mmCIF file of C-alpha atoms in Angstrom:
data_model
loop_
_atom_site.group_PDB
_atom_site.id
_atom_site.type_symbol
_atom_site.label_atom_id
_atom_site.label_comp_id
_atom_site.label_asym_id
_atom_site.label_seq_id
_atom_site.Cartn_x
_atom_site.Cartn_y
_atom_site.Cartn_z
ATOM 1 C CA UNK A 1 17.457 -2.649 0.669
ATOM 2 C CA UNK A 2 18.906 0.621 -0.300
ATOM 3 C CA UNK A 3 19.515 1.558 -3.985
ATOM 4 C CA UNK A 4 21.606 4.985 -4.046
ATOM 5 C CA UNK A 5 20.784 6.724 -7.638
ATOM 6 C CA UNK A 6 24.084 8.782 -8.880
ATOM 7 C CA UNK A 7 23.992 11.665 -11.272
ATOM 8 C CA UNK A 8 27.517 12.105 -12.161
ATOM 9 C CA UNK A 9 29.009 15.291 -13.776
ATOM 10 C CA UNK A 10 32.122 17.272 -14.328
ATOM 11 C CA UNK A 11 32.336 19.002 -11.319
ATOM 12 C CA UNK A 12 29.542 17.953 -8.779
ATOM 13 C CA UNK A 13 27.773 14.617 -8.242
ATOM 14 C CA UNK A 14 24.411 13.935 -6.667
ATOM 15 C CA UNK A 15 23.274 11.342 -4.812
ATOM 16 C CA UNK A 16 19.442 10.350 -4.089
ATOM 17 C CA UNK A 17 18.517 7.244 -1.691
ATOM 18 C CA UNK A 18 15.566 5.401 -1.752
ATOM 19 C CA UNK A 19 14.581 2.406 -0.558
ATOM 20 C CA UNK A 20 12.599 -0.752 -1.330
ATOM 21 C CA UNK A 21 9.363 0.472 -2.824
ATOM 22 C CA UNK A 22 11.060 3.816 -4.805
ATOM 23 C CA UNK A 23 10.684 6.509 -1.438
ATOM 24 C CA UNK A 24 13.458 9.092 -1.295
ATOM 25 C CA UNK A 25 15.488 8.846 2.037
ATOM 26 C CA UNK A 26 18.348 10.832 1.451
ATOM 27 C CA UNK A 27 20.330 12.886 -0.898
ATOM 28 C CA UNK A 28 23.843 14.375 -0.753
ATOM 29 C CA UNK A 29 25.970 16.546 -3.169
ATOM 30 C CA UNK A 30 29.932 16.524 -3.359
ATOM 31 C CA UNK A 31 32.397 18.044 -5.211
ATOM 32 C CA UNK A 32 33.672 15.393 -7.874
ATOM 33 C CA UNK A 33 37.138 15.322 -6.299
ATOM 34 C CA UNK A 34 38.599 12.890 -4.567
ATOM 35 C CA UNK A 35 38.137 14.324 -1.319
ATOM 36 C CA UNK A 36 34.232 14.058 -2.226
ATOM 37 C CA UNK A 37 34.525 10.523 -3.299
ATOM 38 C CA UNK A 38 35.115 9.988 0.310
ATOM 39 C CA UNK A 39 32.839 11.670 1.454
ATOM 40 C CA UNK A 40 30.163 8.936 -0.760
ATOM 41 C CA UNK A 41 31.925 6.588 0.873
ATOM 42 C CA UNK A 42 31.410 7.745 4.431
ATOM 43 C CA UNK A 43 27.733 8.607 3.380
ATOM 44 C CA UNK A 44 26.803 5.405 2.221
ATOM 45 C CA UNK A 45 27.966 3.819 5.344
ATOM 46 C CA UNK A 46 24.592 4.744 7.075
ATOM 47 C CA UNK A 47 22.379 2.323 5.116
ATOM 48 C CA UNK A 48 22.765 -1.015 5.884
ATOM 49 C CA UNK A 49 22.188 -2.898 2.453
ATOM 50 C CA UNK A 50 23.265 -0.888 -0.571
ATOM 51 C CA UNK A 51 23.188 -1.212 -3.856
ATOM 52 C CA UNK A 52 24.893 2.086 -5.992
ATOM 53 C CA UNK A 53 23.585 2.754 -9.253
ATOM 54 C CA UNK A 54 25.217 4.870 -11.696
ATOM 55 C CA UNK A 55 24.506 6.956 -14.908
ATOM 56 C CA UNK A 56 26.050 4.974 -17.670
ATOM 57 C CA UNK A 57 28.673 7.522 -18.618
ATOM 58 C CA UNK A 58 32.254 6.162 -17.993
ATOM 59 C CA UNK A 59 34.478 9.101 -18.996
ATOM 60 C CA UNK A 60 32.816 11.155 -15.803
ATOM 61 C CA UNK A 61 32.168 8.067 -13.893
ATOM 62 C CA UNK A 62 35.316 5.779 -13.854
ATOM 63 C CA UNK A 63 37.133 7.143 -11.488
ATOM 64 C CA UNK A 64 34.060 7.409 -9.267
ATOM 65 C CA UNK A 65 33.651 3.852 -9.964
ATOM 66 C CA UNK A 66 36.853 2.282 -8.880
ATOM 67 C CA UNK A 67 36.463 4.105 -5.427
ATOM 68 C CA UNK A 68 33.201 2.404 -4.697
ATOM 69 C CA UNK A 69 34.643 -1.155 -6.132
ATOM 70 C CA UNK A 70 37.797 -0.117 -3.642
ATOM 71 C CA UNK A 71 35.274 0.508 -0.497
ATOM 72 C CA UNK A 72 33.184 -3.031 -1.527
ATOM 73 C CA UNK A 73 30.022 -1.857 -2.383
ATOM 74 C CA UNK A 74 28.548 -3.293 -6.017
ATOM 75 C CA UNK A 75 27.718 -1.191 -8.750
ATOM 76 C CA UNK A 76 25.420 -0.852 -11.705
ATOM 77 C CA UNK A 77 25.224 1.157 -14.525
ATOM 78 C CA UNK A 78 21.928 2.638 -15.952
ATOM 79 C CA UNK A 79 21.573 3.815 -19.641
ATOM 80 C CA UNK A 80 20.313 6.896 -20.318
ATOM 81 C CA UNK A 81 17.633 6.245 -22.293
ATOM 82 C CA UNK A 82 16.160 4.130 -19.460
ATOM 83 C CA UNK A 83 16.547 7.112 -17.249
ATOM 84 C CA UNK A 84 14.812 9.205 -19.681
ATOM 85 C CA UNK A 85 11.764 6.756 -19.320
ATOM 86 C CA UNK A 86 11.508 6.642 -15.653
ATOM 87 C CA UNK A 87 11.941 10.445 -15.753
ATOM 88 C CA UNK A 88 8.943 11.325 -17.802
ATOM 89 C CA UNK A 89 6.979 9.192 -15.914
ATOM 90 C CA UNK A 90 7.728 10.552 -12.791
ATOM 91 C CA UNK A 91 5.291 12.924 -10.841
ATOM 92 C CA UNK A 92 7.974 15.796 -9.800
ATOM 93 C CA UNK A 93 7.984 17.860 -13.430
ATOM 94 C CA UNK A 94 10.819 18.909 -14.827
ATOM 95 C CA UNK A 95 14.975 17.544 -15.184
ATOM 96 C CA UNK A 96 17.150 18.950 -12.269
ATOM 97 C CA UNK A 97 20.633 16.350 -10.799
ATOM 98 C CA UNK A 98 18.710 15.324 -8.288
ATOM 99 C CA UNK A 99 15.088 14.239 -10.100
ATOM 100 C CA UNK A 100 17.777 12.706 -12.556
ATOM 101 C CA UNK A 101 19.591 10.369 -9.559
ATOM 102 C CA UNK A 102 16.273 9.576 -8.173
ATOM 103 C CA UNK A 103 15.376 8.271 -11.745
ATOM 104 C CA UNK A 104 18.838 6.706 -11.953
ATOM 105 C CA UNK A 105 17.888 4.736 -8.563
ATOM 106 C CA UNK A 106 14.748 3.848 -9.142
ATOM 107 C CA UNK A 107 15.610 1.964 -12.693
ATOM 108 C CA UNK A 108 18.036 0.077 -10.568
ATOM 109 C CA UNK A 109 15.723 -0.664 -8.199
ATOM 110 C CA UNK A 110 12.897 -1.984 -10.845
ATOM 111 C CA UNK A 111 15.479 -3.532 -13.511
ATOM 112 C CA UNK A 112 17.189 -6.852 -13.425
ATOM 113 C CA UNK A 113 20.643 -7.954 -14.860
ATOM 114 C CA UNK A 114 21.735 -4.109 -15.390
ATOM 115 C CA UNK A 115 25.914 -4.232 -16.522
ATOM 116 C CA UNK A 116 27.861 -4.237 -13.525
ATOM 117 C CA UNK A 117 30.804 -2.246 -12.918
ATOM 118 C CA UNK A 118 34.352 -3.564 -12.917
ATOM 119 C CA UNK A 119 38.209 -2.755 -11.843
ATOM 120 C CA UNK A 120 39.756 -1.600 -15.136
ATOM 121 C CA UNK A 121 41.780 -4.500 -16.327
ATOM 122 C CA UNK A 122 43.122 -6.199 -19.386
ATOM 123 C CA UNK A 123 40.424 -5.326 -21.451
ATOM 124 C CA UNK A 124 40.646 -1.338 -20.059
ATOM 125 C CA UNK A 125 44.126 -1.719 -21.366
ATOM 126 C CA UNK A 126 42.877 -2.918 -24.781
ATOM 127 C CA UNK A 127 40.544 -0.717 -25.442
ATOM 128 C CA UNK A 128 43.140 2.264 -24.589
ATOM 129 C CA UNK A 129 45.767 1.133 -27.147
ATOM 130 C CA UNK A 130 43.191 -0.472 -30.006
ATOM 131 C CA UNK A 131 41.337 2.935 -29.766
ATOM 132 C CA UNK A 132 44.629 5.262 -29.692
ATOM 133 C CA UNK A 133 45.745 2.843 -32.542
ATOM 134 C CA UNK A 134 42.775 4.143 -34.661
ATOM 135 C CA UNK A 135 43.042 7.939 -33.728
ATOM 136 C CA UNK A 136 46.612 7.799 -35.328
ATOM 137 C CA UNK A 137 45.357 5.975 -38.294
ATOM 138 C CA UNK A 138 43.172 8.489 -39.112
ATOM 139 C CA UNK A 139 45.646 11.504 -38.382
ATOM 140 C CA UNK A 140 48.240 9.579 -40.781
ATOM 141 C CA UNK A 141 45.690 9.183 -43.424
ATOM 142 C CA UNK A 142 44.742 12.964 -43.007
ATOM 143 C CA UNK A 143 48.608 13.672 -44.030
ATOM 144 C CA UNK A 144 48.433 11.152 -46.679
ATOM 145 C CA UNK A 145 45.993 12.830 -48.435
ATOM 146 C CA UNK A 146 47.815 16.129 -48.498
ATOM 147 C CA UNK A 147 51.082 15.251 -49.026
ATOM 148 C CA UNK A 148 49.895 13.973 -52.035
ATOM 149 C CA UNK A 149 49.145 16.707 -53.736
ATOM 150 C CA UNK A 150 51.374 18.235 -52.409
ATOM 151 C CA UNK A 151 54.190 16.044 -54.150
ATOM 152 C CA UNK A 152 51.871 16.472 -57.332
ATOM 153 C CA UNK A 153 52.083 19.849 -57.536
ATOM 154 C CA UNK A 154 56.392 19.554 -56.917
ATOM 155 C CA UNK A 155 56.677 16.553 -59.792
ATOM 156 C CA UNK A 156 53.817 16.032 -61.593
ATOM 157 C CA UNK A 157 56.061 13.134 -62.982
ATOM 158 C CA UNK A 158 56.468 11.347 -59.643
ATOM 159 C CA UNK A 159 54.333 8.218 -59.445
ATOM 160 C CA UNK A 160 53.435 7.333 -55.356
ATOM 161 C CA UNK A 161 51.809 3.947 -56.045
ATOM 162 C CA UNK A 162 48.749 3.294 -53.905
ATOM 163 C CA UNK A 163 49.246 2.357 -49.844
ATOM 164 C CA UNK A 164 52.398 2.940 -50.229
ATOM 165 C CA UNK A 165 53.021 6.101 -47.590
ATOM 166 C CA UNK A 166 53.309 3.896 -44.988
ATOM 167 C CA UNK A 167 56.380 1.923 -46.256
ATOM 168 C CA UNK A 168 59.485 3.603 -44.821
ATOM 169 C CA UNK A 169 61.648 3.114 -47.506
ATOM 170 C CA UNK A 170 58.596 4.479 -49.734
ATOM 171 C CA UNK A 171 58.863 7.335 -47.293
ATOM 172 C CA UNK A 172 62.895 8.168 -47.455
ATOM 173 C CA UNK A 173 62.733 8.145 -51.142
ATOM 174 C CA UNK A 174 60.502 10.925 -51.467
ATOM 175 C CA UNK A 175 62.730 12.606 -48.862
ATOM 176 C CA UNK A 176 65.842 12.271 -50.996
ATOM 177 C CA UNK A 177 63.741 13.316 -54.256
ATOM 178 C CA UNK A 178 63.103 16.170 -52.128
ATOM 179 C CA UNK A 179 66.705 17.310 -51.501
ATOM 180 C CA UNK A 180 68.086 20.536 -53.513
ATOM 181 C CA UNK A 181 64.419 22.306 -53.693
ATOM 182 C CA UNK A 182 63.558 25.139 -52.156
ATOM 183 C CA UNK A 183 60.174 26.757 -51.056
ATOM 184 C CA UNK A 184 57.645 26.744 -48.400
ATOM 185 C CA UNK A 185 55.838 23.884 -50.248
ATOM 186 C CA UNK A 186 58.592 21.658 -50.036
ATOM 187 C CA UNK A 187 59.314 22.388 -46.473
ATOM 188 C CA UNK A 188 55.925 21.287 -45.618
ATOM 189 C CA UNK A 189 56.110 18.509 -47.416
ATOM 190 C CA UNK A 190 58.950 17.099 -46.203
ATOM 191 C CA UNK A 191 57.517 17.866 -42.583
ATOM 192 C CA UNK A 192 54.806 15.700 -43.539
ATOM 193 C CA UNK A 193 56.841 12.653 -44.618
ATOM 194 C CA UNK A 194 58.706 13.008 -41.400
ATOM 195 C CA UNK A 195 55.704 13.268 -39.050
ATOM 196 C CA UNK A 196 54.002 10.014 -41.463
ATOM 197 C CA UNK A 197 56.654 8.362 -40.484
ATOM 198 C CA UNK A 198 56.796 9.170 -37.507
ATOM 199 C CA UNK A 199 53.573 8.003 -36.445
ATOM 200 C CA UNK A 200 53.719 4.921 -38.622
ATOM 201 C CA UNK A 201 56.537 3.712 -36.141
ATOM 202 C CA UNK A 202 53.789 4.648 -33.293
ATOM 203 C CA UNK A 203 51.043 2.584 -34.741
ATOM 204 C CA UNK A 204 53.849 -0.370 -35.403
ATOM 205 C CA UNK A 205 54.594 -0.429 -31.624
ATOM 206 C CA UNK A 206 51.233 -0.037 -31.379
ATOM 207 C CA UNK A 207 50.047 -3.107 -33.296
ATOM 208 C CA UNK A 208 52.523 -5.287 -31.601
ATOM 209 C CA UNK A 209 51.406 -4.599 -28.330
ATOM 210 C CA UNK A 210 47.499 -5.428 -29.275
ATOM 211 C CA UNK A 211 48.930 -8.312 -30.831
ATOM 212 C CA UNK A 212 50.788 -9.725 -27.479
ATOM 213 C CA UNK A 213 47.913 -8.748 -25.081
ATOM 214 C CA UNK A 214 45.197 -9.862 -27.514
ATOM 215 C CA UNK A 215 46.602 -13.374 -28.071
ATOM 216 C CA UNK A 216 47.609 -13.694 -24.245
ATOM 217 C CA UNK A 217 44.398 -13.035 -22.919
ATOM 218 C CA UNK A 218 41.702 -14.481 -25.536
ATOM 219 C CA UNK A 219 43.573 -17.199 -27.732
ATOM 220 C CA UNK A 220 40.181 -19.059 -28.754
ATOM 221 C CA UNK A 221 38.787 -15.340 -29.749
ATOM 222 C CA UNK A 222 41.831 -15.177 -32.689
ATOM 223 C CA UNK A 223 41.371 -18.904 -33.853
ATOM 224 C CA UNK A 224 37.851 -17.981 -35.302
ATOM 225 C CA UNK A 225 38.378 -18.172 -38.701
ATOM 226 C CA UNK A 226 38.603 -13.902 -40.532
ATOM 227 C CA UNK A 227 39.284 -12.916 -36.892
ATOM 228 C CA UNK A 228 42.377 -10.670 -37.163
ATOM 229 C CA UNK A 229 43.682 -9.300 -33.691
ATOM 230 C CA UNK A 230 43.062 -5.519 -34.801
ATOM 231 C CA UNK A 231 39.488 -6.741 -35.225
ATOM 232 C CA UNK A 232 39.766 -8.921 -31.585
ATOM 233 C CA UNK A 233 41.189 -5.991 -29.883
ATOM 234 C CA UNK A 234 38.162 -3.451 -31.118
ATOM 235 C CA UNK A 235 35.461 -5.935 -29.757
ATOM 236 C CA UNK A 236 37.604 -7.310 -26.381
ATOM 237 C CA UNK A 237 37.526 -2.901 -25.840
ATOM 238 C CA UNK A 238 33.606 -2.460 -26.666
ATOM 239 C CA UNK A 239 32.808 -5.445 -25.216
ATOM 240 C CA UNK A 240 34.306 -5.348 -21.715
ATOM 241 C CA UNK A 241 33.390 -8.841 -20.463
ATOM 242 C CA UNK A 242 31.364 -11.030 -21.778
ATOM 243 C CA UNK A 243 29.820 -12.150 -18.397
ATOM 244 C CA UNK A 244 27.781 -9.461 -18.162
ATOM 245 C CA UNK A 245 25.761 -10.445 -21.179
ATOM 246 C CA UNK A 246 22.245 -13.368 -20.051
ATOM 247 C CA UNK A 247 23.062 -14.829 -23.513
ATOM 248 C CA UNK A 248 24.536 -14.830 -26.746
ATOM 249 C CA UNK A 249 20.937 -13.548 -28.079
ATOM 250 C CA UNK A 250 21.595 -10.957 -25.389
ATOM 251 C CA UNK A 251 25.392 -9.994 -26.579
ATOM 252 C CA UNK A 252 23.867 -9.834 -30.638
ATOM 253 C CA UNK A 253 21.117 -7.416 -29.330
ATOM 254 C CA UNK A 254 24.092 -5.202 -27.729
ATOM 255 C CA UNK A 255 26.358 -5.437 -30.904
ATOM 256 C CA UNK A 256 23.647 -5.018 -33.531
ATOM 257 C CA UNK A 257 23.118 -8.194 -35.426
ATOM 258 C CA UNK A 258 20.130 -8.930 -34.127
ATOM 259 C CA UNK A 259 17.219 -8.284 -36.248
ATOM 260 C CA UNK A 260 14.308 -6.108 -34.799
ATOM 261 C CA UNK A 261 10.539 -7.643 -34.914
ATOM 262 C CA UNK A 262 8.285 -5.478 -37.109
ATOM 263 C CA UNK A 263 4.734 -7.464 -37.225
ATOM 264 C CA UNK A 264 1.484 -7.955 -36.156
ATOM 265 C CA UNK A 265 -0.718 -10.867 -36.547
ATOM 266 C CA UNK A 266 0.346 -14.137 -37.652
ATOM 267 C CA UNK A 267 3.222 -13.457 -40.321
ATOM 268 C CA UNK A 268 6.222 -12.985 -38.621
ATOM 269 C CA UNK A 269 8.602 -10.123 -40.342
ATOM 270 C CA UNK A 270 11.782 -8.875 -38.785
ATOM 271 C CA UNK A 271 13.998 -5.461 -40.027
ATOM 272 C CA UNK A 272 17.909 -4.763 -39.834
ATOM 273 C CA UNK A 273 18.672 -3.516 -36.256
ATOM 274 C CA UNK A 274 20.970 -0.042 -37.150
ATOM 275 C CA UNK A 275 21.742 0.332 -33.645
ATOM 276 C CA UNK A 276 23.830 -1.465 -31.336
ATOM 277 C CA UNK A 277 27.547 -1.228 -30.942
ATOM 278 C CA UNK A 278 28.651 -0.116 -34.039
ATOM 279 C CA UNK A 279 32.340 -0.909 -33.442
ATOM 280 C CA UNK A 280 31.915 -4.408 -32.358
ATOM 281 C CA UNK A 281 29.241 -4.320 -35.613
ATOM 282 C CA UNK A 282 32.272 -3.542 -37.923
ATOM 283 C CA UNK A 283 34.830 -5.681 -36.413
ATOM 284 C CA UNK A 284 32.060 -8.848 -37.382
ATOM 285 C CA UNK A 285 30.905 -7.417 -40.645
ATOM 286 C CA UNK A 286 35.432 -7.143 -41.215
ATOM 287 C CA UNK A 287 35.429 -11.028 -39.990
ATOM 288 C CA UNK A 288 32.555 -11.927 -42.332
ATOM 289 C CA UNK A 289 33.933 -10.071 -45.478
ATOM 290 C CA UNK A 290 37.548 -11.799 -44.979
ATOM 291 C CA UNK A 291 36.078 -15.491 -44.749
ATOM 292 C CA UNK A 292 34.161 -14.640 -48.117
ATOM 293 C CA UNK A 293 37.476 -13.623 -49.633
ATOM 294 C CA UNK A 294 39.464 -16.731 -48.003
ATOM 295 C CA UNK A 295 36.443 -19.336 -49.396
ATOM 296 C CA UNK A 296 36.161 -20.760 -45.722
ATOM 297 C CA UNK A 297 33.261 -21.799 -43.523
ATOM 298 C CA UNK A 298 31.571 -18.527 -43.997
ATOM 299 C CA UNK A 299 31.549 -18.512 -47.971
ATOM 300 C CA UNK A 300 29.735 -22.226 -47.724
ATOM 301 C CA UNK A 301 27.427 -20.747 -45.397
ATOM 302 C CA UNK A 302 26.342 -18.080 -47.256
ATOM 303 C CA UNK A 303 26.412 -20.202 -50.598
ATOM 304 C CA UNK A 304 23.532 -21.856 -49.241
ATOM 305 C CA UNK A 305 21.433 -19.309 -48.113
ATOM 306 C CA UNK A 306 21.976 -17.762 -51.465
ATOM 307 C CA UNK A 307 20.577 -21.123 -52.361
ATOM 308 C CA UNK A 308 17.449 -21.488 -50.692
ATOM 309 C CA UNK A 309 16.565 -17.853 -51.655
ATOM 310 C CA UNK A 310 18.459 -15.031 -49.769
ATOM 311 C CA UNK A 311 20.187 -12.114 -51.429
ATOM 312 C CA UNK A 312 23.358 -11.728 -50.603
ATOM 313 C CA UNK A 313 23.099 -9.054 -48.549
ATOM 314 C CA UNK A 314 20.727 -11.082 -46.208
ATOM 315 C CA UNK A 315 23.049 -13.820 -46.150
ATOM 316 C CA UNK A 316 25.865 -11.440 -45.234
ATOM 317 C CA UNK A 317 23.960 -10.120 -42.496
ATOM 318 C CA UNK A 318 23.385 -14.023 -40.906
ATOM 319 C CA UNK A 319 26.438 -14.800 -41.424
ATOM 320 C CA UNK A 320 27.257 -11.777 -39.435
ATOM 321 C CA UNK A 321 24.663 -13.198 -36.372
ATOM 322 C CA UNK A 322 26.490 -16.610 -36.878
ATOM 323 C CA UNK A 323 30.184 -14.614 -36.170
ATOM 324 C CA UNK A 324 28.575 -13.351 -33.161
ATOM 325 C CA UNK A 325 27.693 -16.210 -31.729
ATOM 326 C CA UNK A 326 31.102 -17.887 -32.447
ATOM 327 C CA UNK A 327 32.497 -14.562 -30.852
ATOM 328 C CA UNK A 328 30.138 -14.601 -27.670
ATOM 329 C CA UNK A 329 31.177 -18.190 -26.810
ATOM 330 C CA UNK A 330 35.080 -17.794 -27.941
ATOM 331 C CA UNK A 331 34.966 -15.164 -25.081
ATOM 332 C CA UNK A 332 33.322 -17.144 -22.481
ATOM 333 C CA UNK A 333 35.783 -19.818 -23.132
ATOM 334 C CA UNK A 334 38.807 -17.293 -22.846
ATOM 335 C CA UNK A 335 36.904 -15.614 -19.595
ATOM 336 C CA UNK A 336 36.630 -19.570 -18.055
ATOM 337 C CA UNK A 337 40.063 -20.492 -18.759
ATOM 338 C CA UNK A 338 41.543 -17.183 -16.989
ATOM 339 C CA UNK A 339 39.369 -17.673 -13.704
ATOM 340 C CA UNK A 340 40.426 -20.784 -13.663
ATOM 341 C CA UNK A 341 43.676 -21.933 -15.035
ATOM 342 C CA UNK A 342 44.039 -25.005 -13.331
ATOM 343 C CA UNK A 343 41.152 -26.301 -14.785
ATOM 344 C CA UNK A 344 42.068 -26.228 -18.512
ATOM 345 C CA UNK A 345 45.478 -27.319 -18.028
ATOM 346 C CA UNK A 346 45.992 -30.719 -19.164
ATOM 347 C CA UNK A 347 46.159 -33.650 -17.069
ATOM 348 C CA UNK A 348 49.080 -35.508 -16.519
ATOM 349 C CA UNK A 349 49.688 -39.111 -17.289
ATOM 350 C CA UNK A 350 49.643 -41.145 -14.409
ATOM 351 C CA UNK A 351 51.968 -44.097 -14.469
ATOM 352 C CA UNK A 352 51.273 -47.412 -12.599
ATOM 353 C CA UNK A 353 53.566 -47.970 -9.477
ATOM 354 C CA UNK A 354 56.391 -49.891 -9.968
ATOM 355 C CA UNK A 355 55.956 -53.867 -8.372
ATOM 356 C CA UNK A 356 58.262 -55.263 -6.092
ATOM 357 C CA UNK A 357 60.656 -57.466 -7.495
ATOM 358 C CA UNK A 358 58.994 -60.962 -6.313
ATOM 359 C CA UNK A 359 56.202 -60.324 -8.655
ATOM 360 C CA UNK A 360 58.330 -59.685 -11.734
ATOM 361 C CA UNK A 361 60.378 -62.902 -10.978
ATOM 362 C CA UNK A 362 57.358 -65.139 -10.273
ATOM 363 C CA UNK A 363 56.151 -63.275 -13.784
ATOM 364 C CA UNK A 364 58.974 -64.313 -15.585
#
């Protein structure tokens, strides 16, 4: 077997080959164009079992990525820390592109169930929207804030109740009130409630999209109780399949809500992970909150715990690991049903044949 190592950048990408015990064979360097992307393609056709390996960074890489899906060879993606590892205990000093896809390689070639790459799909189309969603959600709360004071310092008098700049009748108030002053103050206010609402009308169209792809793809994912779709849609992005994860042990280690072991001995003690997947991390910790607030399965759960001795805090946490769980198989269920539709569907009634008309006489 040959595991091809590739450090990907803006404008070049190297390649290092090496085969089944770790031996560099071969290395090429291309412009990162598509014209060099076939060039990797004709390359690679010289080895006879290949297995491509790439730096885990998808913004250079995804194009790169889809070419090699196209041309049917497999790829894997190799964090950098992992690299990092390999690197430092190589015997070439140093960090250069092609020490770096030799590292890249040689993790592949030493490391087991590594994520695999994928044709963007659904969930590429999720992520796009649910994180474009968020970007204008922060710009409009960026105007929000200013327009404030800016309409303080016009009418101290005028009373903007809370969340309200979003409502567009809120919004054509103000712009009425606003008619028959003059000044550059004004002017930019007004710009402002235009462009607010404006971009509320985006993140509406936005919302409705999520909310049609979301609940077409992964109904079981929305059905878990506190699961809104804005809060589906940021883990369906961050997650990008869940077949790629051994376990659901395996997906809470990715998303954070698995606890990190911290002992030695006999007396087992564990600490709050604070890495992970933050996103996915807030989307469960939004989940957990909202089942406290509606009193359902998650506010018995934690009413127990609190009961045999945890803080709430701790029993916020679990509860989070519990979510996760929930969320990991709600997606395996969704991932099942859509490779194979036929197999959820439900199973018509089969009726009996009819019987000739001597047996229903001789019945009667």
């Amino acid at each position: 077997m040959t595991v091809v190592g590739i450090d990907a950048h803006k404008n070049w990408h190297t390649l290092v080959a090496v085969d089944e015990v770790g031996k560099r064979i071969g290395e090429l360097t291309v412009p990162a164009r598509a014209g060099g992307h076939h060039q990797i393609v004709a390359w690679l056709e010289q080895f006879d079992d290949v297995r491509v390996a790439v730096e885990d960074c998808r913004h250079l890489t995804r194009r790169l990525e889809a070419d090699l899906l196209d041309a049917g060879h497999r790829v894997v993606r190799v964090h950098a820390r992992m690299m990092a590892g390999m690197r430092r205990s190589a015997r070439e000093p140093g960090k250069s592109d092609p020490i770096d896809a030799e590292a890249v390689a040689r993790v592949a070639l030493r490391e087991d169930n590594l994520p695999t790459a994928e044709l963007p799909g659904p969930m590429r189309e999720i992520k796009l929207l649910s994180d474009h969603r968020r970007t204008l959600v922060a710009r409009r709360t960026a105007m929000q804030s200013k327009v404030r004071w800016f309409l303080h310092e016009i009418d101290p008098d005028l009373h903007v109740p809370s969340r309200a700049l979003r409502r567009y009748s809120l919004l054509e108030e103000l712009l009425v009130h606003l008619e028959g002053r003059d000044g550059a103050l004004v002017e930019v206010a007004r710009d402002l409630l235009e462009d607010i609402a404006a971009v509320t009308r985006r993140i509406n169209t936005l919302e409705r999209r999520l909310d049609r792809l979301v609940r077409t793809t992964h109904p079981t994912l929305v059905e878990i109780p506190g699961m809104g779709v804005l809060g589906a849609a940021m883990i369906l992005g961050e997650t990008a399949g869940a077949r790629r994860f051994r376990s659901k042990h395996a997906y809470a280690r990715f998303n954070g809500t698995a606890p990190i072991p911290v002992w030695s001995g006999n007396k087992v003690k564990v600490r709050l992970s604070r890495g992970g997947n933050r996103t996915i991390n807030t989307a469960l910790h939004m989940a957990a909150v909202t089942q406290l607030r509606l009193g359902s399965e998650g506010a018995a759960y934690v009413d127990k715990l609190t009961a045999a001795g945890k803080t709430r805090t701790e029993a916020l946490r679990l509860l989070r690991r519990r979510i996760s769980d929930r969320v990991f198989a709600a997606l395996r269920t969704d991932e099942q049903r859509a490779d194979h539709p036929d197999a959820t569907a439900p199973v018509p009634h089969r009726q009996a044949p009819p019987k000739p008309a001597a047996v229903l006489q001789q019945a009667a």
